[in-house]
mmCIF file of C-alpha atoms in Angstrom:
data_model
loop_
_atom_site.group_PDB
_atom_site.id
_atom_site.type_symbol
_atom_site.label_atom_id
_atom_site.label_comp_id
_atom_site.label_asym_id
_atom_site.label_seq_id
_atom_site.Cartn_x
_atom_site.Cartn_y
_atom_site.Cartn_z
ATOM 1 C CA MET A 1 118.905 115.924 142.032
ATOM 2 C CA MET A 2 120.422 119.073 140.982
ATOM 3 C CA MET A 3 124.252 119.215 140.322
ATOM 4 C CA LYS A 4 126.326 121.909 141.890
ATOM 5 C CA ASN A 5 127.233 124.056 139.258
ATOM 6 C CA GLU A 6 124.009 123.412 137.525
ATOM 7 C CA GLU A 7 121.553 126.563 137.476
ATOM 8 C CA PHE A 8 117.495 125.917 138.026
ATOM 9 C CA ASN A 9 115.617 127.824 135.078
ATOM 10 C CA PHE A 10 111.811 127.874 136.636
ATOM 11 C CA MET A 11 111.018 128.920 132.761
ATOM 12 C CA ASP A 12 112.595 126.115 131.075
ATOM 13 C CA VAL A 13 110.951 123.368 133.344
ATOM 14 C CA PHE A 14 107.598 125.488 132.971
ATOM 15 C CA SER A 15 108.124 125.143 129.151
ATOM 16 C CA LYS A 16 108.825 121.513 129.399
ATOM 17 C CA GLY A 17 106.071 120.784 131.679
ATOM 18 C CA ILE A 18 103.409 122.488 129.170
ATOM 19 C CA CYS A 19 104.780 120.653 126.023
ATOM 20 C CA VAL A 20 104.256 117.404 127.998
ATOM 21 C CA PHE A 21 100.970 118.308 129.307
ATOM 22 C CA LEU A 22 99.895 119.434 125.879
ATOM 23 C CA MET A 23 101.327 116.030 124.237
ATOM 24 C CA GLY A 24 99.370 113.975 126.454
ATOM 25 C CA VAL A 25 96.246 115.672 125.745
ATOM 26 C CA LEU A 26 96.891 115.634 122.248
ATOM 27 C CA SER A 27 97.423 112.003 122.604
ATOM 28 C CA LEU A 28 94.139 111.465 124.621
ATOM 29 C CA SER A 29 91.913 113.470 121.913
ATOM 30 C CA LYS A 30 93.243 111.311 119.296
ATOM 31 C CA ALA A 31 92.565 108.055 121.505
ATOM 32 C CA GLN A 32 89.502 109.053 122.741
ATOM 33 C CA LYS A 33 87.566 105.786 123.566
ATOM 34 C CA ILE A 34 85.051 104.516 120.998
ATOM 35 C CA ASN A 35 82.344 104.106 123.664
ATOM 36 C CA GLU A 36 82.632 107.500 124.297
ATOM 37 C CA ILE A 37 82.383 108.945 121.089
ATOM 38 C CA ILE A 38 79.481 106.669 120.022
ATOM 39 C CA LYS A 39 77.441 108.257 122.860
ATOM 40 C CA GLN A 40 77.514 111.626 121.711
ATOM 41 C CA ASN A 41 74.377 112.976 120.848
ATOM 42 C CA GLY A 42 73.096 113.658 116.830
ATOM 43 C CA ILE A 43 74.375 112.259 113.682
ATOM 44 C CA PHE A 44 78.014 112.455 112.735
ATOM 45 C CA ARG A 45 80.842 111.194 111.128
ATOM 46 C CA LYS A 46 84.222 111.307 113.261
ATOM 47 C CA ASP A 47 87.603 110.352 112.081
ATOM 48 C CA THR A 48 89.956 109.612 115.005
ATOM 49 C CA VAL A 49 93.562 108.139 115.670
ATOM 50 C CA PHE A 50 95.002 105.847 118.105
ATOM 51 C CA THR A 51 98.888 106.401 118.722
ATOM 52 C CA VAL A 52 100.766 103.386 118.952
ATOM 53 C CA ILE A 53 104.056 103.556 120.841
ATOM 54 C CA SER A 54 106.546 100.914 121.772
ATOM 55 C CA ASP A 55 110.436 101.699 122.646
ATOM 56 C CA SER A 56 111.561 103.640 119.996
ATOM 57 C CA LYS A 57 108.682 102.562 117.222
ATOM 58 C CA GLU A 58 105.796 104.732 116.394
ATOM 59 C CA THR A 59 102.464 103.521 114.395
ATOM 60 C CA TYR A 60 98.739 104.813 114.126
ATOM 61 C CA LEU A 61 95.321 103.027 113.965
ATOM 62 C CA PRO A 62 93.186 105.209 111.803
ATOM 63 C CA VAL A 63 89.282 104.900 113.043
ATOM 64 C CA THR A 64 86.291 106.077 111.419
ATOM 65 C CA ILE A 65 82.554 106.317 113.297
ATOM 66 C CA ILE A 66 79.412 107.304 111.369
ATOM 67 C CA LYS A 67 76.394 107.560 113.808
ATOM 68 C CA GLY A 68 73.107 107.990 112.475
ATOM 69 C CA LYS A 69 69.904 109.460 113.556
ATOM 70 C CA GLU A 70 67.733 106.616 114.316
ATOM 71 C CA LYS A 71 69.060 103.651 116.883
ATOM 72 C CA GLY A 72 70.190 100.429 115.306
ATOM 73 C CA PRO A 73 73.087 97.864 115.627
ATOM 74 C CA ILE A 74 76.786 98.752 115.940
ATOM 75 C CA PHE A 75 78.415 97.573 112.882
ATOM 76 C CA SER A 76 82.283 97.272 112.535
ATOM 77 C CA ILE A 77 83.905 96.975 109.664
ATOM 78 C CA VAL A 78 88.114 96.291 109.314
ATOM 79 C CA ALA A 79 90.258 96.512 106.212
ATOM 80 C CA GLY A 80 94.096 96.055 105.858
ATOM 81 C CA ILE A 81 94.869 93.796 108.616
ATOM 82 C CA HIS A 82 97.265 92.576 105.946
ATOM 83 C CA GLY A 83 98.489 95.555 104.531
ATOM 84 C CA TYR A 84 99.483 94.138 100.823
ATOM 85 C CA GLU A 85 95.734 92.932 100.630
ATOM 86 C CA TYR A 86 94.809 95.952 98.137
ATOM 87 C CA PRO A 87 91.121 95.235 97.198
ATOM 88 C CA PRO A 88 89.613 95.407 100.708
ATOM 89 C CA ILE A 89 91.559 98.478 101.468
ATOM 90 C CA ILE A 90 90.575 100.811 98.335
ATOM 91 C CA ALA A 91 86.907 99.266 98.720
ATOM 92 C CA VAL A 92 86.834 100.579 102.057
ATOM 93 C CA GLN A 93 88.432 103.998 101.006
ATOM 94 C CA GLU A 94 85.501 104.052 98.517
ATOM 95 C CA LEU A 95 82.713 103.328 101.278
ATOM 96 C CA LEU A 96 83.987 105.892 103.233
ATOM 97 C CA ASN A 97 83.378 108.417 100.628
ATOM 98 C CA GLU A 98 80.103 107.038 100.063
ATOM 99 C CA ILE A 99 78.126 106.481 102.920
ATOM 100 C CA LYS A 100 76.577 109.476 104.664
ATOM 101 C CA PRO A 101 75.171 109.529 108.413
ATOM 102 C CA GLU A 102 71.915 110.281 107.229
ATOM 103 C CA GLN A 103 71.779 106.983 105.776
ATOM 104 C CA VAL A 104 72.831 104.825 108.412
ATOM 105 C CA LYS A 105 70.888 103.791 111.335
ATOM 106 C CA GLY A 106 73.076 102.735 114.633
ATOM 107 C CA THR A 107 76.214 102.853 114.197
ATOM 108 C CA LEU A 108 79.285 102.062 111.906
ATOM 109 C CA ILE A 109 82.629 101.560 113.362
ATOM 110 C CA ILE A 110 85.252 101.502 110.480
ATOM 111 C CA ILE A 111 89.024 100.732 110.283
ATOM 112 C CA PRO A 112 90.026 101.774 106.575
ATOM 113 C CA ILE A 113 93.829 100.199 107.168
ATOM 114 C CA ALA A 114 94.593 98.423 110.235
ATOM 115 C CA ASN A 115 98.250 97.722 109.009
ATOM 116 C CA VAL A 116 99.343 100.904 107.791
ATOM 117 C CA GLU A 117 103.214 100.040 108.321
ATOM 118 C CA ALA A 118 102.583 96.974 106.019
ATOM 119 C CA PHE A 119 100.388 98.896 103.657
ATOM 120 C CA GLN A 120 102.813 101.826 103.359
ATOM 121 C CA LYS A 121 106.055 99.653 102.969
ATOM 122 C CA ARG A 122 103.947 96.932 101.040
ATOM 123 C CA THR A 123 105.116 94.369 103.158
ATOM 124 C CA PRO A 124 103.198 90.826 102.912
ATOM 125 C CA PHE A 125 101.669 89.577 105.812
ATOM 126 C CA ILE A 126 103.675 91.131 108.678
ATOM 127 C CA ASN A 127 104.042 94.239 110.209
ATOM 128 C CA PRO A 128 107.365 95.514 109.240
ATOM 129 C CA LEU A 129 108.185 97.400 112.601
ATOM 130 C CA ASP A 130 108.286 93.940 114.610
ATOM 131 C CA ASN A 131 108.020 90.925 112.025
ATOM 132 C CA LYS A 132 104.674 90.065 113.513
ATOM 133 C CA ASN A 133 101.257 88.992 111.661
ATOM 134 C CA LEU A 134 98.357 91.080 112.971
ATOM 135 C CA ASN A 135 96.190 88.196 112.094
ATOM 136 C CA ASN A 136 98.072 85.937 114.485
ATOM 137 C CA ALA A 137 98.096 88.598 117.113
ATOM 138 C CA PHE A 138 94.744 88.716 118.996
ATOM 139 C CA PRO A 139 93.624 89.468 121.538
ATOM 140 C CA GLY A 140 96.567 91.284 121.938
ATOM 141 C CA SER A 141 98.526 93.401 124.361
ATOM 142 C CA PRO A 142 98.469 96.945 125.701
ATOM 143 C CA ASN A 143 102.092 96.643 126.677
ATOM 144 C CA GLY A 144 103.569 94.683 123.597
ATOM 145 C CA THR A 145 105.052 95.304 120.550
ATOM 146 C CA PRO A 146 103.189 97.644 117.786
ATOM 147 C CA THR A 147 101.390 94.681 116.269
ATOM 148 C CA ASP A 148 100.378 93.340 119.765
ATOM 149 C CA GLN A 149 99.130 96.959 120.575
ATOM 150 C CA ILE A 150 97.265 97.267 117.400
ATOM 151 C CA ALA A 151 95.410 94.022 118.117
ATOM 152 C CA ASN A 152 94.666 95.274 121.788
ATOM 153 C CA ILE A 153 93.086 98.397 120.218
ATOM 154 C CA ILE A 154 90.871 96.106 118.099
ATOM 155 C CA THR A 155 89.930 93.554 120.784
ATOM 156 C CA LYS A 156 88.878 96.334 123.257
ATOM 157 C CA GLU A 157 87.680 99.328 121.471
ATOM 158 C CA ILE A 158 86.547 98.001 118.235
ATOM 159 C CA ILE A 159 85.353 94.404 118.846
ATOM 160 C CA SER A 160 84.104 95.169 122.255
ATOM 161 C CA ASN A 161 81.777 97.616 120.912
ATOM 162 C CA SER A 162 80.332 95.849 118.171
ATOM 163 C CA THR A 163 77.276 94.011 117.509
ATOM 164 C CA ILE A 164 78.233 92.753 114.173
ATOM 165 C CA PHE A 165 82.023 92.648 113.162
ATOM 166 C CA LEU A 166 83.192 92.350 109.597
ATOM 167 C CA ASP A 167 86.841 91.757 108.800
ATOM 168 C CA ILE A 168 87.876 92.033 105.141
ATOM 169 C CA HIS A 169 90.506 90.326 103.470
ATOM 170 C CA GLY A 170 91.883 89.198 100.231
ATOM 171 C CA GLY A 171 94.736 87.171 98.107
ATOM 172 C CA ASP A 172 98.306 88.768 99.544
ATOM 173 C CA ALA A 173 101.149 89.165 97.165
ATOM 174 C CA ASN A 174 101.368 85.169 96.812
ATOM 175 C CA GLU A 175 97.814 84.036 97.068
ATOM 176 C CA ASP A 176 95.517 83.256 94.484
ATOM 177 C CA LEU A 177 92.068 83.433 95.701
ATOM 178 C CA LEU A 178 88.016 82.660 94.800
ATOM 179 C CA PRO A 179 86.075 85.313 96.547
ATOM 180 C CA PHE A 180 84.077 84.125 99.684
ATOM 181 C CA VAL A 181 82.418 84.947 102.766
ATOM 182 C CA CYS A 182 82.841 83.082 105.890
ATOM 183 C CA TYR A 183 82.223 82.527 109.413
ATOM 184 C CA TYR A 184 82.812 80.466 112.512
ATOM 185 C CA ASP A 185 80.224 77.794 113.043
ATOM 186 C CA ARG A 186 79.987 77.985 117.119
ATOM 187 C CA LYS A 187 77.419 75.476 118.238
ATOM 188 C CA ASP A 188 76.927 77.021 121.693
ATOM 189 C CA SER A 189 75.829 80.658 120.337
ATOM 190 C CA PRO A 190 73.268 79.358 117.717
ATOM 191 C CA GLU A 191 71.930 82.952 117.359
ATOM 192 C CA ASN A 192 74.854 84.645 116.577
ATOM 193 C CA THR A 193 75.718 81.718 114.212
ATOM 194 C CA LYS A 194 72.401 81.869 112.325
ATOM 195 C CA LEU A 195 72.963 85.845 111.747
ATOM 196 C CA ALA A 196 76.235 85.107 110.615
ATOM 197 C CA HIS A 197 74.831 82.689 107.823
ATOM 198 C CA ASP A 198 71.929 85.097 106.846
ATOM 199 C CA LEU A 199 74.230 87.747 106.647
ATOM 200 C CA SER A 200 76.336 85.603 104.412
ATOM 201 C CA ILE A 201 73.136 84.307 102.035
ATOM 202 C CA ARG A 202 72.047 87.661 101.794
ATOM 203 C CA SER A 203 75.236 89.465 100.582
ATOM 204 C CA GLN A 204 74.533 87.413 97.230
ATOM 205 C CA ILE A 205 78.228 86.327 96.941
ATOM 206 C CA ASP A 206 78.581 82.816 95.357
ATOM 207 C CA HIS A 207 80.643 80.915 97.581
ATOM 208 C CA ILE A 208 80.280 80.754 101.498
ATOM 209 C CA VAL A 209 82.406 79.129 103.991
ATOM 210 C CA SER A 210 81.922 77.868 107.382
ATOM 211 C CA TYR A 211 84.734 77.191 109.802
ATOM 212 C CA PRO A 212 84.495 74.921 112.764
ATOM 213 C CA TYR A 213 84.988 76.700 115.937
ATOM 214 C CA ASN A 214 86.508 74.563 119.055
ATOM 215 C CA LEU A 215 88.195 77.394 121.179
ATOM 216 C CA THR A 216 87.953 77.231 124.435
ATOM 217 C CA SER A 217 87.203 80.714 126.449
ATOM 218 C CA THR A 218 90.963 81.429 127.545
ATOM 219 C CA GLU A 219 92.701 80.138 124.458
ATOM 220 C CA PRO A 220 94.101 83.181 122.308
ATOM 221 C CA ALA A 221 91.887 83.421 119.178
ATOM 222 C CA LYS A 222 94.685 84.510 117.022
ATOM 223 C CA TYR A 223 92.557 85.816 114.116
ATOM 224 C CA ALA A 224 90.410 89.035 114.337
ATOM 225 C CA PHE A 225 86.992 87.853 113.533
ATOM 226 C CA LYS A 226 87.752 84.645 115.557
ATOM 227 C CA GLN A 227 88.414 86.996 118.583
ATOM 228 C CA ALA A 228 85.203 88.405 117.631
ATOM 229 C CA THR A 229 83.202 85.179 117.770
ATOM 230 C CA GLN A 230 85.063 83.971 120.907
ATOM 231 C CA GLN A 231 83.699 87.316 122.583
ATOM 232 C CA GLY A 232 80.145 86.435 121.734
ATOM 233 C CA ILE A 233 79.690 88.815 118.426
ATOM 234 C CA THR A 234 78.126 88.132 115.253
ATOM 235 C CA ALA A 235 81.382 87.772 113.188
ATOM 236 C CA LEU A 236 82.083 87.215 109.705
ATOM 237 C CA SER A 237 84.791 87.884 106.945
ATOM 238 C CA ILE A 238 84.678 88.350 103.442
ATOM 239 C CA GLU A 239 87.990 87.349 101.171
ATOM 240 C CA ALA A 240 87.893 88.810 97.827
ATOM 241 C CA GLY A 241 91.053 90.144 95.589
ATOM 242 C CA LYS A 242 94.279 88.046 94.866
ATOM 243 C CA LEU A 243 98.306 88.109 94.136
ATOM 244 C CA GLY A 244 98.822 91.909 95.548
ATOM 245 C CA THR A 245 96.727 93.608 93.283
ATOM 246 C CA VAL A 246 93.817 95.892 92.638
ATOM 247 C CA GLN A 247 91.202 94.483 90.503
ATOM 248 C CA LYS A 248 88.469 96.554 89.849
ATOM 249 C CA GLU A 249 85.561 93.695 90.003
ATOM 250 C CA ASN A 250 86.723 92.682 93.177
ATOM 251 C CA VAL A 251 86.809 95.980 94.686
ATOM 252 C CA ASP A 252 83.085 96.411 93.345
ATOM 253 C CA MET A 253 82.334 93.014 94.511
ATOM 254 C CA ILE A 254 83.228 93.737 98.194
ATOM 255 C CA LYS A 255 81.458 97.099 98.395
ATOM 256 C CA THR A 256 78.191 95.269 97.133
ATOM 257 C CA VAL A 257 78.648 92.489 99.550
ATOM 258 C CA VAL A 258 78.975 94.888 102.428
ATOM 259 C CA TYR A 259 76.099 97.472 101.060
ATOM 260 C CA ASN A 260 74.309 94.041 101.225
ATOM 261 C CA MET A 261 74.898 93.207 104.764
ATOM 262 C CA LEU A 262 74.273 96.597 105.936
ATOM 263 C CA GLU A 263 71.115 96.304 104.412
ATOM 264 C CA SER A 264 70.156 92.939 105.942
ATOM 265 C CA SER A 265 71.092 94.432 109.307
ATOM 266 C CA GLY A 266 69.116 97.038 109.362
ATOM 267 C CA ASN A 267 72.401 99.625 109.423
ATOM 268 C CA TYR A 268 71.751 101.038 105.881
ATOM 269 C CA VAL A 269 68.787 102.655 104.593
ATOM 270 C CA LYS A 270 69.799 103.748 100.773
ATOM 271 C CA SER A 271 69.574 100.925 98.503
ATOM 272 C CA LYS A 272 72.630 100.011 96.422
ATOM 273 C CA PRO A 273 73.166 97.889 93.402
ATOM 274 C CA LYS A 274 73.432 93.999 94.520
ATOM 275 C CA ILE A 275 75.427 91.449 92.985
ATOM 276 C CA LYS A 276 72.979 89.739 90.428
ATOM 277 C CA THR A 277 73.096 85.853 90.837
ATOM 278 C CA GLU A 278 70.624 83.471 89.432
ATOM 279 C CA ARG A 279 72.092 80.458 91.620
ATOM 280 C CA LYS A 280 72.411 79.843 95.448
ATOM 281 C CA PRO A 281 75.539 80.414 97.062
ATOM 282 C CA THR A 282 77.534 77.104 97.526
ATOM 283 C CA LEU A 283 78.501 76.497 101.194
ATOM 284 C CA PHE A 284 81.482 74.623 102.225
ATOM 285 C CA ASP A 285 81.544 73.576 105.770
ATOM 286 C CA ARG A 286 84.922 71.385 105.637
ATOM 287 C CA GLN A 287 88.311 72.266 104.434
ATOM 288 C CA ASP A 288 91.489 70.550 103.911
ATOM 289 C CA TYR A 289 94.700 72.548 104.020
ATOM 290 C CA ILE A 290 97.786 71.251 102.229
ATOM 291 C CA LYS A 291 101.138 72.412 103.698
ATOM 292 C CA VAL A 292 103.937 72.735 101.462
ATOM 293 C CA PRO A 293 106.441 69.967 102.172
ATOM 294 C CA GLU A 294 109.525 71.584 101.431
ATOM 295 C CA THR A 295 111.328 74.621 100.204
ATOM 296 C CA GLY A 296 111.327 75.119 96.600
ATOM 297 C CA ILE A 297 109.946 76.233 93.406
ATOM 298 C CA PHE A 298 106.154 75.355 92.983
ATOM 299 C CA TYR A 299 104.526 74.456 89.480
ATOM 300 C CA SER A 300 100.820 74.128 89.168
ATOM 301 C CA GLU A 301 98.291 74.857 86.315
ATOM 302 C CA LEU A 302 95.540 74.912 88.489
ATOM 303 C CA LYS A 303 93.926 78.292 89.854
ATOM 304 C CA SER A 304 91.637 79.117 92.791
ATOM 305 C CA GLY A 305 87.827 78.205 91.889
ATOM 306 C CA ASP A 306 88.798 75.060 89.918
ATOM 307 C CA ARG A 307 87.584 71.693 90.992
ATOM 308 C CA VAL A 308 89.657 68.852 92.159
ATOM 309 C CA THR A 309 89.493 65.147 93.090
ATOM 310 C CA LYS A 310 90.714 63.221 95.967
ATOM 311 C CA ASN A 311 94.374 61.528 94.638
ATOM 312 C CA GLN A 312 94.619 64.353 91.840
ATOM 313 C CA VAL A 313 98.212 65.554 91.323
ATOM 314 C CA LEU A 314 97.547 69.252 91.937
ATOM 315 C CA GLY A 315 101.376 70.250 91.239
ATOM 316 C CA TYR A 316 104.632 69.744 92.127
ATOM 317 C CA ILE A 317 107.732 71.389 93.963
ATOM 318 C CA THR A 318 111.408 71.309 92.418
ATOM 319 C CA ASP A 319 114.885 72.247 93.458
ATOM 320 C CA GLU A 320 116.701 75.199 92.109
ATOM 321 C CA PHE A 321 118.385 72.893 89.242
ATOM 322 C CA GLY A 322 114.576 72.096 87.806
ATOM 323 C CA LYS A 323 114.861 68.780 89.320
ATOM 324 C CA LYS A 324 111.155 67.617 90.656
ATOM 325 C CA LYS A 325 111.317 66.836 94.445
ATOM 326 C CA GLN A 326 107.913 65.842 95.070
ATOM 327 C CA ASP A 327 104.147 65.917 93.650
ATOM 328 C CA ILE A 328 101.302 67.490 95.752
ATOM 329 C CA ILE A 329 98.248 65.484 95.891
ATOM 330 C CA SER A 330 94.982 66.368 96.966
ATOM 331 C CA LYS A 331 93.338 64.287 99.666
ATOM 332 C CA ALA A 332 89.701 65.608 99.274
ATOM 333 C CA ASN A 333 86.985 66.395 96.559
ATOM 334 C CA GLY A 334 86.237 70.227 96.468
ATOM 335 C CA ILE A 335 87.180 73.564 95.098
ATOM 336 C CA ILE A 336 90.118 75.090 95.530
ATOM 337 C CA LEU A 337 89.674 78.346 97.816
ATOM 338 C CA TYR A 338 93.216 79.634 97.739
ATOM 339 C CA LYS A 339 96.718 78.451 96.708
ATOM 340 C CA VAL A 340 100.136 79.959 96.482
ATOM 341 C CA GLY A 341 100.019 81.787 93.004
ATOM 342 C CA THR A 342 103.434 82.519 92.747
ATOM 343 C CA PRO A 343 106.666 80.160 92.288
ATOM 344 C CA PRO A 344 108.562 80.351 95.520
ATOM 345 C CA VAL A 345 107.262 78.182 98.317
ATOM 346 C CA ASN A 346 108.431 77.665 101.858
ATOM 347 C CA LYS A 347 108.193 74.309 104.181
ATOM 348 C CA ASP A 348 104.877 74.354 106.207
ATOM 349 C CA GLU A 349 103.199 77.155 104.322
ATOM 350 C CA THR A 350 99.736 76.548 103.639
ATOM 351 C CA LEU A 351 99.900 75.647 99.868
ATOM 352 C CA PHE A 352 96.248 74.921 98.971
ATOM 353 C CA CYS A 353 92.809 75.324 100.773
ATOM 354 C CA ILE A 354 90.478 73.083 99.471
ATOM 355 C CA GLY A 355 86.790 73.337 100.417
ATOM 356 C CA TYR A 356 84.181 71.139 100.519
ATOM 357 C CA SER A 357 80.900 69.986 102.113
ATOM 358 C CA GLU A 358 79.908 66.543 103.982
ATOM 359 C CA LYS A 359 75.881 67.782 103.921
#
């Protein structure tokens, strides 16, 4: 309703309307549906951006689609769900510059950095816009906080359009980690589980982890590649890199593992160097998670990849005055897949993950 003394300016309203319309068109063009892009004819690479707005907070999700000439699977690759895990992000940056559409069969969908805000702000684990962990937010929500919306876009636009879904992680700022490939052993989906296992073997990485799967169809998956598994997609994750730094050997390893998987899936037709190994990979189908019993300062001479035995003292926790509070004891015989690699620890964090096998 107009106020008595307020003049109606048609041109102002018209101009504002055009601006709003153009902003809407721009937003739509940036957030074009992935399945619409995939249906386009010809071979191409398209970089696109999904804008995420929640209250006054705004961020974005970058996505690259590379479509080959011949038909084939849709292989999706995601890096940077945790923005402080640098080797996966740098590896995917290099892959984006190396992979050409004419070398691709089917389609690649690539998210180079899923958590842009955490990456730019150097924030471990969480998105600084809402203090949420993206890898604890799936399937997400279209009306939630930025993290919820990003998870929703990945669920609806990336996972739902995938034949194979690969989520690449590494050790965050405080994590010492042994490189491995992992998947969920979903018993009621044996074909997907077998393909995930076969791709893991053909990746030629030294260590493979199989996680138990016991989700119902209505439970939130929380993790990205568990969400894909829940949706009936063949899903895997690479874990390589540690302690919030870029290690060239881990960047190179991630790239080689990805190339090996793409060749094995039939998505990539130009051979790349493979990881040279003379031994079969070690498979871990059980995991023992040791939680931090109380906040303090953590001491341990062990590192990822070390073998441990049941009842072995793995380290200890002190208070701020250097007084020992508690020893940390192993409950299993196995290999340290990852551990906290920095002194501060907080109650209920995962302190160690020990991998072992009952087979």
